[in-house]
mmCIF file with all atom_site columns, N, CA and C in Angstrom:
data_model
loop_
_atom_site.group_PDB
_atom_site.id
_atom_site.type_symbol
_atom_site.label_atom_id
_atom_site.label_alt_id
_atom_site.label_comp_id
_atom_site.label_asym_id
_atom_site.label_entity_id
_atom_site.label_seq_id
_atom_site.pdbx_PDB_ins_code
_atom_site.Cartn_x
_atom_site.Cartn_y
_atom_site.Cartn_z
_atom_site.occupancy
_atom_site.B_iso_or_equiv
_atom_site.pdbx_formal_charge
_atom_site.auth_seq_id
_atom_site.auth_comp_id
_atom_site.auth_asym_id
_atom_site.auth_atom_id
_atom_site.pdbx_PDB_model_num
ATOM 1   N N  . MET Y 1 1  ? 36.041 4.670   63.334 1.00 0.00 ? 1  MET Y N  1
ATOM 2   C CA . MET Y 1 1  ? 37.276 4.326   63.086 1.00 0.00 ? 1  MET Y CA 1
ATOM 3   C C  . MET Y 1 1  ? 37.917 5.649   64.508 1.00 0.00 ? 1  MET Y C  1
ATOM 4   N N  . GLU Y 1 2  ? 38.033 7.088   64.139 1.00 0.00 ? 2  GLU Y N  1
ATOM 5   C CA . GLU Y 1 2  ? 38.243 7.657   65.439 1.00 0.00 ? 2  GLU Y CA 1
ATOM 6   C C  . GLU Y 1 2  ? 38.919 7.543   66.717 1.00 0.00 ? 2  GLU Y C  1
ATOM 7   N N  . ASN Y 1 3  ? 37.024 6.659   67.310 1.00 0.00 ? 3  ASN Y N  1
ATOM 8   C CA . ASN Y 1 3  ? 37.303 6.330   68.570 1.00 0.00 ? 3  ASN Y CA 1
ATOM 9   C C  . ASN Y 1 3  ? 38.291 5.201   68.936 1.00 0.00 ? 3  ASN Y C  1
ATOM 10  N N  . VAL Y 1 4  ? 38.663 4.210   67.586 1.00 0.00 ? 4  VAL Y N  1
ATOM 11  C CA . VAL Y 1 4  ? 39.738 3.248   67.741 1.00 0.00 ? 4  VAL Y CA 1
ATOM 12  C C  . VAL Y 1 4  ? 40.990 3.646   67.931 1.00 0.00 ? 4  VAL Y C  1
ATOM 13  N N  . ARG Y 1 5  ? 41.586 4.600   67.177 1.00 0.00 ? 5  ARG Y N  1
ATOM 14  C CA . ARG Y 1 5  ? 42.596 5.510   67.728 1.00 0.00 ? 5  ARG Y CA 1
ATOM 15  C C  . ARG Y 1 5  ? 42.686 6.403   68.584 1.00 0.00 ? 5  ARG Y C  1
ATOM 16  N N  . ARG Y 1 6  ? 41.687 6.505   69.798 1.00 0.00 ? 6  ARG Y N  1
ATOM 17  C CA . ARG Y 1 6  ? 41.550 7.327   70.395 1.00 0.00 ? 6  ARG Y CA 1
ATOM 18  C C  . ARG Y 1 6  ? 42.035 6.160   71.865 1.00 0.00 ? 6  ARG Y C  1
ATOM 19  N N  . TYR Y 1 7  ? 41.127 5.045   71.932 1.00 0.00 ? 7  TYR Y N  1
ATOM 20  C CA . TYR Y 1 7  ? 41.194 4.234   72.991 1.00 0.00 ? 7  TYR Y CA 1
ATOM 21  C C  . TYR Y 1 7  ? 42.555 3.582   72.719 1.00 0.00 ? 7  TYR Y C  1
ATOM 22  N N  . ARG Y 1 8  ? 43.149 3.189   71.393 1.00 0.00 ? 8  ARG Y N  1
ATOM 23  C CA . ARG Y 1 8  ? 44.196 2.259   71.558 1.00 0.00 ? 8  ARG Y CA 1
ATOM 24  C C  . ARG Y 1 8  ? 45.776 3.629   72.299 1.00 0.00 ? 8  ARG Y C  1
ATOM 25  N N  . ALA Y 1 9  ? 45.395 4.602   71.593 1.00 0.00 ? 9  ALA Y N  1
ATOM 26  C CA . ALA Y 1 9  ? 46.107 5.424   71.664 1.00 0.00 ? 9  ALA Y CA 1
ATOM 27  C C  . ALA Y 1 9  ? 46.757 5.837   73.786 1.00 0.00 ? 9  ALA Y C  1
ATOM 28  N N  . LEU Y 1 10 ? 45.240 5.896   74.272 1.00 0.00 ? 10 LEU Y N  1
ATOM 29  C CA . LEU Y 1 10 ? 44.826 6.257   76.255 1.00 0.00 ? 10 LEU Y CA 1
ATOM 30  C C  . LEU Y 1 10 ? 45.883 4.306   76.472 1.00 0.00 ? 10 LEU Y C  1
ATOM 31  N N  . ALA Y 1 11 ? 45.879 3.272   75.442 1.00 0.00 ? 11 ALA Y N  1
ATOM 32  C CA . ALA Y 1 11 ? 46.266 1.975   76.411 1.00 0.00 ? 11 ALA Y CA 1
ATOM 33  C C  . ALA Y 1 11 ? 47.383 1.875   76.164 1.00 0.00 ? 11 ALA Y C  1
ATOM 34  N N  . SER Y 1 12 ? 48.068 2.809   75.144 1.00 0.00 ? 12 SER Y N  1
ATOM 35  C CA . SER Y 1 12 ? 49.461 3.489   75.280 1.00 0.00 ? 12 SER Y CA 1
ATOM 36  C C  . SER Y 1 12 ? 50.105 3.883   75.749 1.00 0.00 ? 12 SER Y C  1
ATOM 37  N N  . LEU Y 1 13 ? 49.319 4.955   76.451 1.00 0.00 ? 13 LEU Y N  1
ATOM 38  C CA . LEU Y 1 13 ? 49.746 5.872   77.096 1.00 0.00 ? 13 LEU Y CA 1
ATOM 39  C C  . LEU Y 1 13 ? 49.708 5.225   79.063 1.00 0.00 ? 13 LEU Y C  1
ATOM 40  N N  . CYS Y 1 14 ? 48.657 4.206   79.297 1.00 0.00 ? 14 CYS Y N  1
ATOM 41  C CA . CYS Y 1 14 ? 48.414 3.840   80.238 1.00 0.00 ? 14 CYS Y CA 1
ATOM 42  C C  . CYS Y 1 14 ? 49.844 2.617   80.790 1.00 0.00 ? 14 CYS Y C  1
ATOM 43  N N  . ARG Y 1 15 ? 49.946 1.832   79.410 1.00 0.00 ? 15 ARG Y N  1
ATOM 44  C CA . ARG Y 1 15 ? 51.371 1.502   79.596 1.00 0.00 ? 15 ARG Y CA 1
ATOM 45  C C  . ARG Y 1 15 ? 52.633 2.393   79.565 1.00 0.00 ? 15 ARG Y C  1
ATOM 46  N N  . GLN Y 1 16 ? 52.350 2.893   78.882 1.00 0.00 ? 16 GLN Y N  1
ATOM 47  C CA . GLN Y 1 16 ? 53.970 3.851   78.776 1.00 0.00 ? 16 GLN Y CA 1
ATOM 48  C C  . GLN Y 1 16 ? 54.146 4.224   80.564 1.00 0.00 ? 16 GLN Y C  1
ATOM 49  N N  . GLN Y 1 17 ? 52.977 4.707   81.281 1.00 0.00 ? 17 GLN Y N  1
ATOM 50  C CA . GLN Y 1 17 ? 53.475 4.736   82.763 1.00 0.00 ? 17 GLN Y CA 1
ATOM 51  C C  . GLN Y 1 17 ? 52.776 4.175   83.571 1.00 0.00 ? 17 GLN Y C  1
ATOM 52  N N  . ALA Y 1 18 ? 52.706 2.925   83.391 1.00 0.00 ? 18 ALA Y N  1
ATOM 53  C CA . ALA Y 1 18 ? 53.025 2.179   84.433 1.00 0.00 ? 18 ALA Y CA 1
ATOM 54  C C  . ALA Y 1 18 ? 54.179 1.280   84.341 1.00 0.00 ? 18 ALA Y C  1
ATOM 55  N N  . ALA Y 1 19 ? 55.331 1.287   82.738 1.00 0.00 ? 19 ALA Y N  1
ATOM 56  C CA . ALA Y 1 19 ? 56.617 1.267   82.805 1.00 0.00 ? 19 ALA Y CA 1
ATOM 57  C C  . ALA Y 1 19 ? 57.491 2.351   83.889 1.00 0.00 ? 19 ALA Y C  1
ATOM 58  N N  . TYR Y 1 20 ? 57.065 3.721   84.000 1.00 0.00 ? 20 TYR Y N  1
ATOM 59  C CA . TYR Y 1 20 ? 57.574 4.577   85.645 1.00 0.00 ? 20 TYR Y CA 1
ATOM 60  C C  . TYR Y 1 20 ? 56.720 4.661   86.457 1.00 0.00 ? 20 TYR Y C  1
ATOM 61  N N  . ARG Y 1 21 ? 56.083 3.988   86.668 1.00 0.00 ? 21 ARG Y N  1
ATOM 62  C CA . ARG Y 1 21 ? 55.552 4.003   88.222 1.00 0.00 ? 21 ARG Y CA 1
ATOM 63  C C  . ARG Y 1 21 ? 54.919 2.803   88.393 1.00 0.00 ? 21 ARG Y C  1
ATOM 64  N N  . PRO Y 1 22 ? 55.677 1.923   89.071 1.00 0.00 ? 22 PRO Y N  1
ATOM 65  C CA . PRO Y 1 22 ? 56.083 0.510   89.729 1.00 0.00 ? 22 PRO Y CA 1
ATOM 66  C C  . PRO Y 1 22 ? 54.391 0.715   90.574 1.00 0.00 ? 22 PRO Y C  1
ATOM 67  N N  . LEU Y 1 23 ? 54.452 1.095   91.763 1.00 0.00 ? 23 LEU Y N  1
ATOM 68  C CA . LEU Y 1 23 ? 53.332 1.298   92.313 1.00 0.00 ? 23 LEU Y CA 1
ATOM 69  C C  . LEU Y 1 23 ? 52.157 0.982   91.908 1.00 0.00 ? 23 LEU Y C  1
ATOM 70  N N  . GLN Y 1 24 ? 51.585 1.879   90.825 1.00 0.00 ? 24 GLN Y N  1
ATOM 71  C CA . GLN Y 1 24 ? 50.782 1.719   90.603 1.00 0.00 ? 24 GLN Y CA 1
ATOM 72  C C  . GLN Y 1 24 ? 50.409 0.326   89.466 1.00 0.00 ? 24 GLN Y C  1
ATOM 73  N N  . ASN Y 1 25 ? 51.371 -0.191  89.033 1.00 0.00 ? 25 ASN Y N  1
ATOM 74  C CA . ASN Y 1 25 ? 51.797 -0.368  87.836 1.00 0.00 ? 25 ASN Y CA 1
ATOM 75  C C  . ASN Y 1 25 ? 50.106 -1.471  87.062 1.00 0.00 ? 25 ASN Y C  1
ATOM 76  N N  . TRP Y 1 26 ? 49.961 -2.704  88.254 1.00 0.00 ? 26 TRP Y N  1
ATOM 77  C CA . TRP Y 1 26 ? 48.534 -3.414  88.276 1.00 0.00 ? 26 TRP Y CA 1
ATOM 78  C C  . TRP Y 1 26 ? 47.519 -2.257  87.173 1.00 0.00 ? 26 TRP Y C  1
ATOM 79  N N  . GLU Y 1 27 ? 46.918 -1.470  87.976 1.00 0.00 ? 27 GLU Y N  1
ATOM 80  C CA . GLU Y 1 27 ? 46.217 -0.739  87.664 1.00 0.00 ? 27 GLU Y CA 1
ATOM 81  C C  . GLU Y 1 27 ? 46.258 -0.242  86.145 1.00 0.00 ? 27 GLU Y C  1
ATOM 82  N N  . LEU Y 1 28 ? 47.105 1.022   86.611 1.00 0.00 ? 28 LEU Y N  1
ATOM 83  C CA . LEU Y 1 28 ? 47.749 1.251   84.830 1.00 0.00 ? 28 LEU Y CA 1
ATOM 84  C C  . LEU Y 1 28 ? 47.430 0.088   83.919 1.00 0.00 ? 28 LEU Y C  1
ATOM 85  N N  . LEU Y 1 29 ? 47.923 -1.361  84.012 1.00 0.00 ? 29 LEU Y N  1
ATOM 86  C CA . LEU Y 1 29 ? 47.767 -2.343  82.932 1.00 0.00 ? 29 LEU Y CA 1
ATOM 87  C C  . LEU Y 1 29 ? 46.455 -2.636  82.749 1.00 0.00 ? 29 LEU Y C  1
ATOM 88  N N  . GLY Y 1 30 ? 45.975 -2.695  83.886 1.00 0.00 ? 30 GLY Y N  1
ATOM 89  C CA . GLY Y 1 30 ? 44.402 -3.069  83.863 1.00 0.00 ? 30 GLY Y CA 1
ATOM 90  C C  . GLY Y 1 30 ? 43.976 -1.846  83.171 1.00 0.00 ? 30 GLY Y C  1
ATOM 91  N N  . GLN Y 1 31 ? 43.958 -0.598  83.052 1.00 0.00 ? 31 GLN Y N  1
ATOM 92  C CA . GLN Y 1 31 ? 43.638 0.272   82.217 1.00 0.00 ? 31 GLN Y CA 1
ATOM 93  C C  . GLN Y 1 31 ? 43.786 0.639   80.917 1.00 0.00 ? 31 GLN Y C  1
ATOM 94  N N  . ALA Y 1 32 ? 44.716 -0.669  80.540 1.00 0.00 ? 32 ALA Y N  1
ATOM 95  C CA . ALA Y 1 32 ? 45.507 -0.149  78.905 1.00 0.00 ? 32 ALA Y CA 1
ATOM 96  C C  . ALA Y 1 32 ? 44.465 -1.357  78.409 1.00 0.00 ? 32 ALA Y C  1
ATOM 97  N N  . GLU Y 1 33 ? 44.363 -2.480  79.683 1.00 0.00 ? 33 GLU Y N  1
ATOM 98  C CA . GLU Y 1 33 ? 43.308 -3.976  78.967 1.00 0.00 ? 33 GLU Y CA 1
ATOM 99  C C  . GLU Y 1 33 ? 42.223 -3.414  78.520 1.00 0.00 ? 33 GLU Y C  1
ATOM 100 N N  . HIS Y 1 34 ? 41.400 -2.513  79.583 1.00 0.00 ? 34 HIS Y N  1
ATOM 101 C CA . HIS Y 1 34 ? 39.507 -2.156  79.582 1.00 0.00 ? 34 HIS Y CA 1
ATOM 102 C C  . HIS Y 1 34 ? 39.738 -0.756  77.865 1.00 0.00 ? 34 HIS Y C  1
ATOM 103 N N  . PHE Y 1 35 ? 40.888 -0.245  77.942 1.00 0.00 ? 35 PHE Y N  1
ATOM 104 C CA . PHE Y 1 35 ? 40.817 0.725   76.462 1.00 0.00 ? 35 PHE Y CA 1
ATOM 105 C C  . PHE Y 1 35 ? 41.144 -0.003  75.126 1.00 0.00 ? 35 PHE Y C  1
ATOM 106 N N  . GLU Y 1 36 ? 41.835 -0.894  75.246 1.00 0.00 ? 36 GLU Y N  1
ATOM 107 C CA . GLU Y 1 36 ? 42.138 -2.261  74.344 1.00 0.00 ? 36 GLU Y CA 1
ATOM 108 C C  . GLU Y 1 36 ? 40.559 -2.956  74.076 1.00 0.00 ? 36 GLU Y C  1
ATOM 109 N N  . TYR Y 1 37 ? 40.208 -3.238  75.542 1.00 0.00 ? 37 TYR Y N  1
ATOM 110 C CA . TYR Y 1 37 ? 38.554 -4.063  74.902 1.00 0.00 ? 37 TYR Y CA 1
ATOM 111 C C  . TYR Y 1 37 ? 37.251 -2.545  74.288 1.00 0.00 ? 37 TYR Y C  1
ATOM 112 N N  . LEU Y 1 38 ? 37.869 -2.003  74.844 1.00 0.00 ? 38 LEU Y N  1
ATOM 113 C CA . LEU Y 1 38 ? 36.616 -0.748  74.290 1.00 0.00 ? 38 LEU Y CA 1
ATOM 114 C C  . LEU Y 1 38 ? 36.912 -0.568  72.467 1.00 0.00 ? 38 LEU Y C  1
ATOM 115 N N  . ALA Y 1 39 ? 38.273 -0.444  72.406 1.00 0.00 ? 39 ALA Y N  1
ATOM 116 C CA . ALA Y 1 39 ? 39.279 -0.289  70.986 1.00 0.00 ? 39 ALA Y CA 1
ATOM 117 C C  . ALA Y 1 39 ? 38.350 -1.198  70.403 1.00 0.00 ? 39 ALA Y C  1
ATOM 118 N N  . GLU Y 1 40 ? 38.699 -2.802  70.805 1.00 0.00 ? 40 GLU Y N  1
ATOM 119 C CA . GLU Y 1 40 ? 37.685 -3.746  69.488 1.00 0.00 ? 40 GLU Y CA 1
ATOM 120 C C  . GLU Y 1 40 ? 36.259 -4.125  69.625 1.00 0.00 ? 40 GLU Y C  1
ATOM 121 N N  . LEU Y 1 41 ? 35.579 -3.671  70.866 1.00 0.00 ? 41 LEU Y N  1
ATOM 122 C CA . LEU Y 1 41 ? 34.106 -3.347  70.660 1.00 0.00 ? 41 LEU Y CA 1
ATOM 123 C C  . LEU Y 1 41 ? 33.848 -2.383  68.811 1.00 0.00 ? 41 LEU Y C  1
ATOM 124 N N  . ALA Y 1 42 ? 34.626 -0.755  69.295 1.00 0.00 ? 42 ALA Y N  1
ATOM 125 C CA . ALA Y 1 42 ? 34.194 0.049   68.690 1.00 0.00 ? 42 ALA Y CA 1
ATOM 126 C C  . ALA Y 1 42 ? 34.684 -0.304  67.175 1.00 0.00 ? 42 ALA Y C  1
ATOM 127 N N  . LEU Y 1 43 ? 35.689 -1.382  67.077 1.00 0.00 ? 43 LEU Y N  1
ATOM 128 C CA . LEU Y 1 43 ? 35.657 -1.822  66.079 1.00 0.00 ? 43 LEU Y CA 1
ATOM 129 C C  . LEU Y 1 43 ? 35.136 -2.551  65.105 1.00 0.00 ? 43 LEU Y C  1
ATOM 130 N N  . LYS Y 1 44 ? 34.619 -4.091  65.900 1.00 0.00 ? 44 LYS Y N  1
ATOM 131 C CA . LYS Y 1 44 ? 33.621 -4.484  65.560 1.00 0.00 ? 44 LYS Y CA 1
ATOM 132 C C  . LYS Y 1 44 ? 32.348 -4.113  65.145 1.00 0.00 ? 44 LYS Y C  1
ATOM 133 N N  . ALA Y 1 45 ? 32.017 -3.235  66.054 1.00 0.00 ? 45 ALA Y N  1
ATOM 134 C CA . ALA Y 1 45 ? 30.776 -2.629  65.671 1.00 0.00 ? 45 ALA Y CA 1
ATOM 135 C C  . ALA Y 1 45 ? 30.923 -1.277  64.401 1.00 0.00 ? 45 ALA Y C  1
ATOM 136 N N  . HIS Y 1 46 ? 31.804 -0.827  63.828 1.00 0.00 ? 46 HIS Y N  1
ATOM 137 C CA . HIS Y 1 46 ? 32.537 -0.588  62.775 1.00 0.00 ? 46 HIS Y CA 1
ATOM 138 C C  . HIS Y 1 46 ? 32.106 -1.667  61.736 1.00 0.00 ? 46 HIS Y C  1
ATOM 139 N N  . PHE Y 1 47 ? 32.725 -2.307  61.964 1.00 0.00 ? 47 PHE Y N  1
ATOM 140 C CA . PHE Y 1 47 ? 32.514 -3.662  61.031 1.00 0.00 ? 47 PHE Y CA 1
ATOM 141 C C  . PHE Y 1 47 ? 31.125 -4.086  60.261 1.00 0.00 ? 47 PHE Y C  1
ATOM 142 N N  . ASP Y 1 48 ? 30.701 -4.125  61.474 1.00 0.00 ? 48 ASP Y N  1
ATOM 143 C CA . ASP Y 1 48 ? 29.566 -4.851  61.527 1.00 0.00 ? 48 ASP Y CA 1
ATOM 144 C C  . ASP Y 1 48 ? 28.460 -4.042  60.879 1.00 0.00 ? 48 ASP Y C  1
ATOM 145 N N  . ALA Y 1 49 ? 28.680 -2.410  61.138 1.00 0.00 ? 49 ALA Y N  1
ATOM 146 C CA . ALA Y 1 49 ? 27.581 -1.605  60.196 1.00 0.00 ? 49 ALA Y CA 1
ATOM 147 C C  . ALA Y 1 49 ? 28.326 -1.253  59.138 1.00 0.00 ? 49 ALA Y C  1
ATOM 148 N N  . CYS Y 1 50 ? 29.044 -1.881  58.453 1.00 0.00 ? 50 CYS Y N  1
ATOM 149 C CA . CYS Y 1 50 ? 29.567 -1.557  57.096 1.00 0.00 ? 50 CYS Y CA 1
ATOM 150 C C  . CYS Y 1 50 ? 29.105 -3.078  56.670 1.00 0.00 ? 50 CYS Y C  1
ATOM 151 N N  . ASN Y 1 51 ? 29.077 -4.078  57.224 1.00 0.00 ? 51 ASN Y N  1
ATOM 152 C CA . ASN Y 1 51 ? 28.573 -5.637  56.717 1.00 0.00 ? 51 ASN Y CA 1
ATOM 153 C C  . ASN Y 1 51 ? 26.785 -5.259  56.283 1.00 0.00 ? 51 ASN Y C  1
ATOM 154 N N  . ALA Y 1 52 ? 26.143 -4.577  57.493 1.00 0.00 ? 52 ALA Y N  1
ATOM 155 C CA . ALA Y 1 52 ? 24.950 -4.559  57.065 1.00 0.00 ? 52 ALA Y CA 1
ATOM 156 C C  . ALA Y 1 52 ? 24.670 -3.410  56.102 1.00 0.00 ? 52 ALA Y C  1
ATOM 157 N N  . GLN Y 1 53 ? 25.126 -2.542  56.107 1.00 0.00 ? 53 GLN Y N  1
ATOM 158 C CA . GLN Y 1 53 ? 24.981 -1.502  54.686 1.00 0.00 ? 53 GLN Y CA 1
ATOM 159 C C  . GLN Y 1 53 ? 24.829 -2.518  53.493 1.00 0.00 ? 53 GLN Y C  1
ATOM 160 N N  . ARG Y 1 54 ? 26.345 -3.025  53.327 1.00 0.00 ? 54 ARG Y N  1
ATOM 161 C CA . ARG Y 1 54 ? 26.681 -3.734  52.183 1.00 0.00 ? 54 ARG Y CA 1
ATOM 162 C C  . ARG Y 1 54 ? 25.943 -5.039  51.644 1.00 0.00 ? 54 ARG Y C  1
ATOM 163 N N  . ASP Y 1 55 ? 25.459 -5.938  53.295 1.00 0.00 ? 55 ASP Y N  1
ATOM 164 C CA . ASP Y 1 55 ? 23.897 -6.463  52.774 1.00 0.00 ? 55 ASP Y CA 1
ATOM 165 C C  . ASP Y 1 55 ? 22.842 -5.959  52.206 1.00 0.00 ? 55 ASP Y C  1
ATOM 166 N N  . GLU Y 1 56 ? 22.667 -4.357  52.480 1.00 0.00 ? 56 GLU Y N  1
ATOM 167 C CA . GLU Y 1 56 ? 21.513 -4.354  52.444 1.00 0.00 ? 56 GLU Y CA 1
ATOM 168 C C  . GLU Y 1 56 ? 21.761 -3.390  50.693 1.00 0.00 ? 56 GLU Y C  1
ATOM 169 N N  . ASP Y 1 57 ? 22.693 -3.312  50.673 1.00 0.00 ? 57 ASP Y N  1
ATOM 170 C CA . ASP Y 1 57 ? 22.814 -2.648  48.991 1.00 0.00 ? 57 ASP Y CA 1
ATOM 171 C C  . ASP Y 1 57 ? 22.776 -3.861  48.375 1.00 0.00 ? 57 ASP Y C  1
ATOM 172 N N  . THR Y 1 58 ? 23.187 -5.037  48.616 1.00 0.00 ? 58 THR Y N  1
ATOM 173 C CA . THR Y 1 58 ? 23.169 -5.769  47.702 1.00 0.00 ? 58 THR Y CA 1
ATOM 174 C C  . THR Y 1 58 ? 21.706 -7.083  47.580 1.00 0.00 ? 58 THR Y C  1
ATOM 175 N N  . ALA Y 1 59 ? 20.563 -6.833  48.508 1.00 0.00 ? 59 ALA Y N  1
ATOM 176 C CA . ALA Y 1 59 ? 19.260 -7.152  48.778 1.00 0.00 ? 59 ALA Y CA 1
ATOM 177 C C  . ALA Y 1 59 ? 18.735 -6.228  47.971 1.00 0.00 ? 59 ALA Y C  1
ATOM 178 N N  . ALA Y 1 60 ? 19.199 -5.021  47.780 1.00 0.00 ? 60 ALA Y N  1
ATOM 179 C CA . ALA Y 1 60 ? 18.170 -3.570  47.172 1.00 0.00 ? 60 ALA Y CA 1
ATOM 180 C C  . ALA Y 1 60 ? 18.504 -3.892  45.416 1.00 0.00 ? 60 ALA Y C  1
ATOM 181 N N  . THR Y 1 61 ? 19.881 -4.248  44.871 1.00 0.00 ? 61 THR Y N  1
ATOM 182 C CA . THR Y 1 61 ? 20.366 -4.630  43.796 1.00 0.00 ? 61 THR Y CA 1
ATOM 183 C C  . THR Y 1 61 ? 19.857 -5.952  43.340 1.00 0.00 ? 61 THR Y C  1
ATOM 184 N N  . ALA Y 1 62 ? 19.549 -6.328  44.094 1.00 0.00 ? 62 ALA Y N  1
ATOM 185 C CA . ALA Y 1 62 ? 19.050 -8.031  43.608 1.00 0.00 ? 62 ALA Y CA 1
ATOM 186 C C  . ALA Y 1 62 ? 17.674 -7.753  43.430 1.00 0.00 ? 62 ALA Y C  1
ATOM 187 N N  . THR Y 1 63 ? 17.024 -7.222  43.844 1.00 0.00 ? 63 THR Y N  1
ATOM 188 C CA . THR Y 1 63 ? 15.457 -6.762  43.717 1.00 0.00 ? 63 THR Y CA 1
ATOM 189 C C  . THR Y 1 63 ? 14.931 -6.194  42.390 1.00 0.00 ? 63 THR Y C  1
ATOM 190 N N  . TRP Y 1 64 ? 16.209 -5.569  42.030 1.00 0.00 ? 64 TRP Y N  1
ATOM 191 C CA . TRP Y 1 64 ? 16.000 -4.322  41.121 1.00 0.00 ? 64 TRP Y CA 1
ATOM 192 C C  . TRP Y 1 64 ? 16.414 -5.020  39.353 1.00 0.00 ? 64 TRP Y C  1
ATOM 193 N N  . GLU Y 1 65 ? 16.980 -5.909  39.591 1.00 0.00 ? 65 GLU Y N  1
ATOM 194 C CA . GLU Y 1 65 ? 17.524 -7.183  38.649 1.00 0.00 ? 65 GLU Y CA 1
ATOM 195 C C  . GLU Y 1 65 ? 16.901 -8.383  38.515 1.00 0.00 ? 65 GLU Y C  1
ATOM 196 N N  . THR Y 1 66 ? 15.492 -8.544  39.457 1.00 0.00 ? 66 THR Y N  1
ATOM 197 C CA . THR Y 1 66 ? 15.045 -9.868  39.213 1.00 0.00 ? 66 THR Y CA 1
ATOM 198 C C  . THR Y 1 66 ? 14.587 -9.701  37.358 1.00 0.00 ? 66 THR Y C  1
ATOM 199 N N  . PRO Y 1 67 ? 14.613 -11.062 37.072 1.00 0.00 ? 67 PRO Y N  1
ATOM 200 C CA . PRO Y 1 67 ? 13.445 -10.171 35.973 1.00 0.00 ? 67 PRO Y CA 1
ATOM 201 C C  . PRO Y 1 67 ? 11.999 -10.872 36.128 1.00 0.00 ? 67 PRO Y C  1
ATOM 202 N N  . VAL Y 1 68 ? 11.541 -10.317 35.074 1.00 0.00 ? 68 VAL Y N  1
ATOM 203 C CA . VAL Y 1 68 ? 10.306 -10.632 35.126 1.00 0.00 ? 68 VAL Y CA 1
ATOM 204 C C  . VAL Y 1 68 ? 9.131  -11.177 34.250 1.00 0.00 ? 68 VAL Y C  1
ATOM 205 N N  . ALA Y 1 69 ? 8.527  -12.891 34.474 1.00 0.00 ? 69 ALA Y N  1
ATOM 206 C CA . ALA Y 1 69 ? 8.284  -13.758 33.519 1.00 0.00 ? 69 ALA Y CA 1
ATOM 207 C C  . ALA Y 1 69 ? 6.689  -12.544 32.581 1.00 0.00 ? 69 ALA Y C  1
ATOM 208 N N  . ALA Y 1 70 ? 6.819  -12.175 31.279 1.00 0.00 ? 70 ALA Y N  1
ATOM 209 C CA . ALA Y 1 70 ? 5.807  -12.173 31.361 1.00 0.00 ? 70 ALA Y CA 1
ATOM 210 C C  . ALA Y 1 70 ? 4.420  -12.455 31.119 1.00 0.00 ? 70 ALA Y C  1
#
C-alpha cells in the first residue's frame, strides 16, 4: 500500500508541475498518467493477494470442519 501512496503523490506532483510549465505540459501529464497506472496495478496486486490468502484460509477451514462418517 505504501507504493500506491508514493505513485499517487508522484502523479500529483507531475500535475502540479504541468500547471506551471506549459512547454512541458503534455510530457508531465503523461508521466502523471503513468504513475496513476502503476498505482492501480499495485492496488490490484495487493487486493488479489489479500483475496487469495482469504480463499486459502477458507479452504483450509473447510477441510478441518468436514464431518467424517464412522
